XYZ file of C-alpha atoms in Angstrom:
457
model
C -35.359 -25.616 59.562
C -37.786 -28.112 61.079
C -38.374 -29.735 57.671
C -34.616 -30.045 57.109
C -34.254 -31.711 60.516
C -37.022 -34.213 59.702
C -35.402 -35.006 56.332
C -32.070 -35.634 58.053
C -33.800 -38.033 60.445
C -35.430 -39.917 57.570
C -32.588 -39.899 55.041
C -29.755 -41.069 57.266
C -26.710 -42.578 55.508
C -27.460 -46.077 56.789
C -31.050 -45.949 55.485
C -29.929 -44.585 52.133
C -27.369 -47.400 52.009
C -30.108 -50.013 52.454
C -32.310 -48.478 49.736
C -29.535 -48.127 47.140
C -27.984 -51.518 47.894
C -31.275 -53.403 47.858
C -32.343 -51.829 44.545
C -29.085 -52.148 42.611
C -27.918 -55.291 44.410
C -31.004 -57.262 43.380
C -30.591 -56.060 39.791
C -26.949 -57.161 39.699
C -27.582 -60.496 41.456
C -30.310 -61.461 38.974
C -28.863 -59.800 35.868
C -25.315 -61.198 36.011
C -25.114 -64.673 34.422
C -23.646 -67.571 36.439
C -19.870 -67.563 36.996
C -19.357 -63.995 35.702
C -18.093 -62.641 39.028
C -14.376 -63.074 39.951
C -13.642 -66.658 41.060
C -17.370 -67.402 41.359
C -17.150 -70.972 39.955
C -14.525 -71.959 42.544
C -16.401 -70.322 45.434
C -19.623 -72.027 44.332
C -17.945 -75.438 44.218
C -16.402 -74.983 47.663
C -19.808 -74.043 49.101
C -21.523 -77.023 47.462
C -18.853 -79.246 48.999
C -19.649 -77.792 52.425
C -23.431 -78.046 52.018
C -23.895 -81.355 50.214
C -20.918 -83.332 51.537
C -20.339 -81.565 54.884
C -16.720 -81.431 53.768
C -14.866 -78.986 56.028
C -11.531 -80.092 54.559
C -11.404 -80.714 50.817
C -9.960 -83.884 49.268
C -6.490 -83.968 47.766
C -6.369 -86.212 44.725
C -3.404 -86.613 42.382
C -2.060 -83.082 41.881
C -5.145 -81.082 42.764
C -7.712 -80.470 45.519
C -11.501 -80.625 45.319
C -14.438 -82.903 46.059
C -16.910 -85.360 44.560
C -19.832 -83.266 43.324
C -22.712 -83.687 40.892
C -21.583 -84.419 37.332
C -24.349 -82.086 36.153
C -22.155 -79.183 37.220
C -20.146 -79.881 34.086
C -23.154 -78.847 31.981
C -23.274 -75.463 33.716
C -19.499 -75.096 33.430
C -19.451 -75.871 29.721
C -22.001 -73.143 29.081
C -20.900 -70.282 31.330
C -17.134 -70.679 31.865
C -16.366 -70.020 28.148
C -18.135 -66.646 28.441
C -15.558 -65.461 30.982
C -13.263 -62.783 29.495
C -14.726 -63.294 26.012
C -16.642 -60.100 25.284
C -18.051 -61.473 22.033
C -19.889 -64.334 23.784
C -23.428 -63.693 25.020
C -26.302 -65.464 26.720
C -30.043 -64.804 27.099
C -32.777 -64.977 29.730
C -34.415 -67.768 27.746
C -31.187 -69.762 27.896
C -30.827 -69.142 31.623
C -34.386 -70.402 32.138
C -33.448 -73.655 30.384
C -30.370 -74.153 32.591
C -32.523 -73.607 35.684
C -33.977 -77.054 34.975
C -30.634 -78.820 35.513
C -30.717 -80.418 38.967
C -27.988 -81.385 41.389
C -27.827 -85.189 41.089
C -26.389 -86.788 44.238
C -26.244 -90.206 42.569
C -24.031 -89.202 39.673
C -20.870 -87.704 41.140
C -17.473 -86.829 39.743
C -14.301 -85.349 41.219
C -14.194 -81.584 40.539
C -11.136 -79.465 41.302
C -11.137 -76.136 43.156
C -7.615 -75.885 44.642
C -7.622 -72.150 45.409
C -10.909 -71.964 47.370
C -10.370 -75.357 49.033
C -8.117 -73.522 51.499
C -10.888 -71.178 52.712
C -12.652 -71.868 55.998
C -16.455 -72.323 56.088
C -16.773 -68.888 57.750
C -16.192 -67.290 54.332
C -19.390 -68.864 53.013
C -21.902 -68.572 55.868
C -24.422 -66.396 53.905
C -24.172 -68.568 50.780
C -24.535 -71.777 52.801
C -27.756 -70.446 54.323
C -28.947 -69.412 50.859
C -28.376 -72.867 49.346
C -30.024 -74.592 52.325
C -33.092 -72.368 51.855
C -33.127 -73.096 48.104
C -33.016 -76.846 48.778
C -36.388 -76.585 50.513
C -38.032 -75.684 47.186
C -35.753 -76.963 44.424
C -32.712 -78.992 43.499
C -31.710 -76.681 40.610
C -27.993 -75.919 40.452
C -28.533 -72.414 39.058
C -31.174 -71.764 41.740
C -28.590 -72.736 44.379
C -26.224 -70.140 42.913
C -28.905 -67.420 42.747
C -30.075 -68.028 46.326
C -26.448 -67.972 47.493
C -26.017 -64.611 45.762
C -29.177 -63.194 47.335
C -28.224 -64.209 50.860
C -24.744 -62.783 50.318
C -26.429 -59.502 49.362
C -28.717 -59.573 52.415
C -25.701 -60.184 54.663
C -23.906 -57.249 52.999
C -26.924 -54.988 53.558
C -27.296 -55.958 57.229
C -23.591 -55.564 57.986
C -23.344 -52.308 56.047
C -26.305 -50.853 57.933
C -24.805 -51.791 61.322
C -21.343 -50.517 60.329
C -22.565 -47.105 59.112
C -24.780 -46.730 62.183
C -21.893 -47.723 64.484
C -19.035 -45.648 63.089
C -18.847 -42.263 64.895
C -17.406 -40.325 61.937
C -17.167 -40.711 58.150
C -20.684 -42.170 57.851
C -21.143 -40.822 54.316
C -17.606 -41.840 53.456
C -18.353 -45.364 54.708
C -21.414 -45.404 52.437
C -19.113 -44.481 49.544
C -16.602 -47.212 50.431
C -19.244 -49.928 50.717
C -20.854 -49.070 47.387
C -17.949 -49.102 44.984
C -19.039 -51.092 41.916
C -16.535 -53.836 42.743
C -17.764 -54.228 46.336
C -21.447 -54.316 45.355
C -20.818 -56.746 42.488
C -18.951 -59.103 44.832
C -21.730 -58.743 47.422
C -24.312 -59.618 44.766
C -22.360 -62.699 43.727
C -20.736 -65.813 45.109
C -17.539 -64.608 46.771
C -15.610 -65.040 50.006
C -14.466 -61.401 49.784
C -17.866 -60.083 50.924
C -17.729 -61.727 54.351
C -14.136 -60.560 54.872
C -14.947 -56.987 53.818
C -18.074 -56.726 55.976
C -16.546 -58.161 59.144
C -13.384 -56.042 58.881
C -15.468 -52.907 58.246
C -17.617 -53.558 61.338
C -14.524 -54.398 63.400
C -12.894 -51.100 62.387
C -16.127 -49.176 63.055
C -16.311 -50.668 66.556
C -12.704 -49.669 67.205
C -13.500 -46.055 66.263
C -16.680 -46.137 68.338
C -14.830 -47.327 71.451
C -11.938 -44.924 70.815
C -13.949 -41.715 70.695
C -16.932 -42.212 72.987
C -16.883 -41.097 76.629
C -17.594 -44.506 78.205
C -14.997 -47.173 78.873
C -15.070 -50.609 77.225
C -17.225 -53.215 78.949
C -16.409 -56.932 79.227
C -19.293 -57.753 76.858
C -17.765 -55.460 74.240
C -14.367 -57.132 74.629
C -16.114 -60.435 73.902
C -17.731 -58.922 70.775
C -14.346 -57.676 69.517
C -12.798 -61.093 70.214
C -15.509 -62.801 68.138
C -15.082 -60.329 65.256
C -11.287 -60.735 65.375
C -11.647 -64.519 65.329
C -13.987 -64.359 62.306
C -11.555 -62.050 60.496
C -8.718 -64.486 61.159
C -10.768 -67.310 59.637
C -11.510 -65.358 56.450
C -8.414 -65.774 54.302
C -6.246 -65.838 57.464
C -6.367 -62.030 57.714
C -5.029 -61.890 61.272
C -2.952 -58.744 60.822
C -6.050 -56.586 60.297
C -7.067 -57.370 63.885
C -4.067 -55.329 65.113
C -6.051 -52.132 64.504
C -7.288 -52.798 68.056
C -4.217 -50.874 69.255
C -5.904 -47.653 68.087
C -8.165 -47.770 71.156
C -6.664 -45.663 73.982
C -5.248 -47.726 76.819
C -7.333 -45.861 79.415
C -10.564 -47.139 77.817
C -9.754 -50.624 79.153
C -9.395 -49.316 82.744
C -7.344 -52.238 84.161
C -5.529 -55.332 82.869
C -4.885 -53.708 79.488
C -2.552 -56.360 78.078
C -4.717 -59.186 79.401
C -7.790 -57.727 77.659
C -5.877 -57.143 74.419
C -4.690 -60.748 74.613
C -8.286 -61.892 75.153
C -9.197 -60.203 71.861
C -6.188 -61.227 69.772
C -5.124 -64.615 71.155
C -8.168 -66.606 69.908
C -7.744 -65.062 66.452
C -4.053 -65.949 66.342
C -4.683 -69.480 67.585
C -7.386 -70.248 64.976
C -5.149 -68.780 62.257
C -2.373 -71.202 63.214
C -4.746 -74.169 63.621
C -6.472 -73.623 60.274
C -3.156 -73.044 58.476
C -1.804 -76.336 59.838
C -5.071 -78.117 59.013
C -5.020 -77.152 55.325
C -1.275 -77.538 54.917
C -1.582 -81.021 53.437
C -4.159 -80.038 50.796
C -2.284 -76.959 49.529
C -1.495 -77.137 45.814
C 0.988 -74.541 44.449
C -0.376 -72.646 41.432
C 1.403 -70.727 38.638
C 4.768 -72.176 39.609
C 4.493 -70.748 43.128
C 6.783 -71.961 45.892
C 5.913 -70.137 49.123
C 9.084 -71.138 50.998
C 11.421 -70.124 48.161
C 9.508 -66.906 47.493
C 9.686 -65.915 51.161
C 13.402 -66.696 51.206
C 13.889 -64.473 48.147
C 11.886 -61.609 49.713
C 13.819 -61.780 52.990
C 17.126 -61.757 51.136
C 16.067 -58.800 48.924
C 13.945 -56.632 51.294
C 14.872 -53.272 49.752
C 14.089 -54.477 46.225
C 10.772 -55.970 47.345
C 9.610 -52.872 49.240
C 10.657 -50.768 46.258
C 8.366 -52.830 44.051
C 5.436 -52.538 46.473
C 5.700 -48.790 46.966
C 6.993 -47.600 43.607
C 4.336 -45.225 42.146
C 4.014 -47.047 38.833
C 1.237 -47.458 36.314
C 0.548 -50.855 37.895
C -0.131 -49.170 41.244
C -2.652 -46.831 39.619
C -4.326 -49.837 38.004
C -4.792 -51.398 41.462
C -6.551 -48.272 42.712
C -8.730 -48.199 39.625
C -9.590 -51.905 39.959
C -10.683 -51.459 43.575
C -13.300 -48.955 42.441
C -14.409 -49.312 38.844
C -13.591 -52.747 37.407
C -16.338 -55.325 36.855
C -16.628 -58.960 35.849
C -13.353 -60.836 35.465
C -11.495 -57.515 35.069
C -12.681 -57.168 31.454
C -15.285 -54.412 31.990
C -15.146 -50.997 33.595
C -17.195 -47.855 34.014
C -15.920 -44.693 32.256
C -12.707 -43.352 33.794
C -14.218 -40.022 34.820
C -16.173 -41.906 37.505
C -12.836 -42.947 38.998
C -11.673 -39.351 39.325
C -15.030 -38.273 40.765
C -14.794 -41.115 43.292
C -11.303 -40.054 44.396
C -12.495 -36.452 44.826
C -15.511 -37.535 46.899
C -13.343 -39.961 48.882
C -11.022 -37.113 49.900
C -13.856 -34.629 50.529
C -15.702 -37.084 52.770
C -12.496 -37.499 54.780
C -11.827 -33.755 54.999
C -15.151 -31.965 55.344
C -17.466 -32.401 58.294
C -20.742 -30.754 59.240
C -20.536 -27.562 61.248
C -23.009 -29.193 63.651
C -20.622 -31.987 64.624
C -17.465 -31.859 66.696
C -14.325 -33.106 64.973
C -12.703 -36.030 66.746
C -9.196 -35.274 67.952
C -6.640 -38.052 67.563
C -3.362 -38.112 69.530
C -0.233 -38.039 67.389
C 0.825 -41.534 68.511
C -2.524 -42.971 67.342
C -2.139 -41.231 63.980
C 1.256 -42.876 63.577
C -0.122 -46.290 64.620
C -3.005 -45.944 62.138
C -0.673 -45.085 59.261
C 1.784 -47.870 60.170
C -1.013 -50.458 60.388
C -2.368 -49.432 56.973
C 1.094 -49.780 55.420
C 1.773 -53.062 57.248
C -1.505 -54.593 56.112
C -0.810 -53.534 52.526
C 2.578 -55.270 52.706
C 1.127 -58.411 54.331
C -1.742 -58.746 51.826
C 0.624 -58.239 48.879
C 3.163 -60.696 50.302
C 0.552 -63.406 50.918
C -0.566 -63.072 47.296
C 2.981 -63.251 45.953
C 3.690 -66.308 48.115
C 0.574 -68.072 46.813
C 0.397 -67.007 43.183
C 3.862 -66.116 41.867
C 7.047 -68.034 41.137
C 10.070 -67.126 43.324
C 11.551 -63.775 42.361
C 8.636 -62.798 40.095
C 6.759 -59.637 41.096
C 4.270 -58.412 38.501
C 1.448 -56.486 40.213
C -1.111 -56.743 37.401
C -0.674 -60.537 37.247
C -0.969 -61.256 40.990
C -2.457 -58.272 42.825
C -6.016 -57.145 42.224
C -7.736 -54.082 43.617
C -10.486 -56.072 45.338
C -7.924 -57.670 47.659
C -7.275 -54.256 49.218
C -10.915 -53.184 49.711
C -10.624 -53.880 53.439
C -8.112 -51.018 53.691
C -10.354 -48.376 52.107
C -12.044 -47.397 55.381
C -8.781 -47.214 57.401
C -7.276 -45.192 54.537
C -10.149 -42.709 54.695
C -9.537 -42.456 58.441
C -5.890 -41.636 57.669
C -7.125 -38.698 55.565
C -9.450 -37.698 58.412
C -6.752 -37.787 61.112
C -3.640 -36.565 59.311
C -5.132 -33.603 57.437
C -6.921 -30.726 59.228
C -10.717 -30.993 59.024
C -12.897 -28.411 57.340
C -16.111 -27.699 59.225
C -18.635 -26.462 56.718
C -22.363 -25.824 56.584
C -22.155 -27.013 52.969
C -21.235 -30.581 53.960
C -24.812 -31.564 53.075
C -24.002 -30.741 49.458
C -21.111 -33.237 49.562
C -23.456 -35.834 51.077
C -26.027 -35.245 48.332
C -23.286 -35.375 45.679
C -22.101 -38.708 47.118
C -25.591 -40.225 46.849
C -26.151 -38.833 43.337
C -22.743 -40.133 42.248
C -23.494 -43.622 43.573
C -26.863 -43.750 41.805
C -25.267 -42.639 38.528
C -22.315 -45.033 38.663
C -24.424 -48.048 39.698
C -26.947 -47.313 36.957
C -24.018 -47.300 34.536
C -22.802 -50.603 35.982
C -26.186 -52.281 35.452
C -26.332 -50.968 31.870
C -22.796 -52.176 31.052
C -23.521 -55.653 32.433
C -26.754 -55.874 30.455
C -25.182 -54.964 27.092
C -22.131 -57.133 27.853
C -24.024 -60.382 28.411
C -27.354 -60.037 26.541
């Protein structure tokens, strides 16, 4: 029994998370060729604009938005963009070594377009900005900038994941499972704004659960922490509605001035959302025939039809779930489908089964309802924002507009829904589920690394 206790102290879920993520994350960050992660070219260009030109707001020119960046970027683009979604096209480590020699030339600039990522605030790229600044100390290589940005994104993901798993009072092994889906780890090991959004929302939700179920009341310092996290969430893809999960915390935890303290958390986030939206309004370029005003008008005039599309259990809906877990690259690669079913089983088991040594957290019925409503509301808001930005008025095709990775931030709240709405099972065999979760993650991530290797080399 003493040995088992020592092992539990050593192999905690947060420590296992760090080990697995560091090992597989480094492999993926270095193994994946440039631009082979969703939207990586556009995110890279936006970050270079921030670092090299200090351009908080991109430039609108003719019918697009972008910035004046090194013309040498075209050489990288011409090599690696054509590989995207073309399974027959390969590269090599020798080739990558040659492209490492191409430097960022500040004297030879050209206007390069990145209209979709031009709308993102600098908060989305803090880890990558630090990575590029560190790389600039040693080199001026464009590919090195990208690799260092990837590495610092991974380190940020590891740090935030560790803190989140350590903070959350329940579902620690389930949180480990959510963080390490192939899609989440691939994005974390690449150049993407989704990593910062996912990490901050996960920590925010973990803090909410921590404050909800502990004995102590919330201190002023903790209100300030939640306000900062909410503000950062609002500045990452204007995801203000996720901050409303704050209403899960019992009113009594705030002692006095409940509405004033809630306003102190939410008001700054709402204000920066409005300010940033107004700031980027003039550089917005509609894509794919999108017209946000007309699309919104159509949705409001056909609410029943629209909600029917969002919640109809179709093949497209199943594809979204599958994408959130098992899809890689630019949606052209995937792990075998049996991993998807194993993931779903482990996802449910981690939400249902708890150790016989731990007390199950009891949630009032009103908080269960609020949790479920907020999950549904956020799903609707995320989907609607995507349809407003990427689809022509009246066109609603999930596989063309919605992608599973956009809903990763709801995986942890969804697991909490399972935990709160379905009776828990206290079992002395919960350790077996924990071990199965770790073994599953090692197997699936090994498969991911193998698939990426044979795909590109």
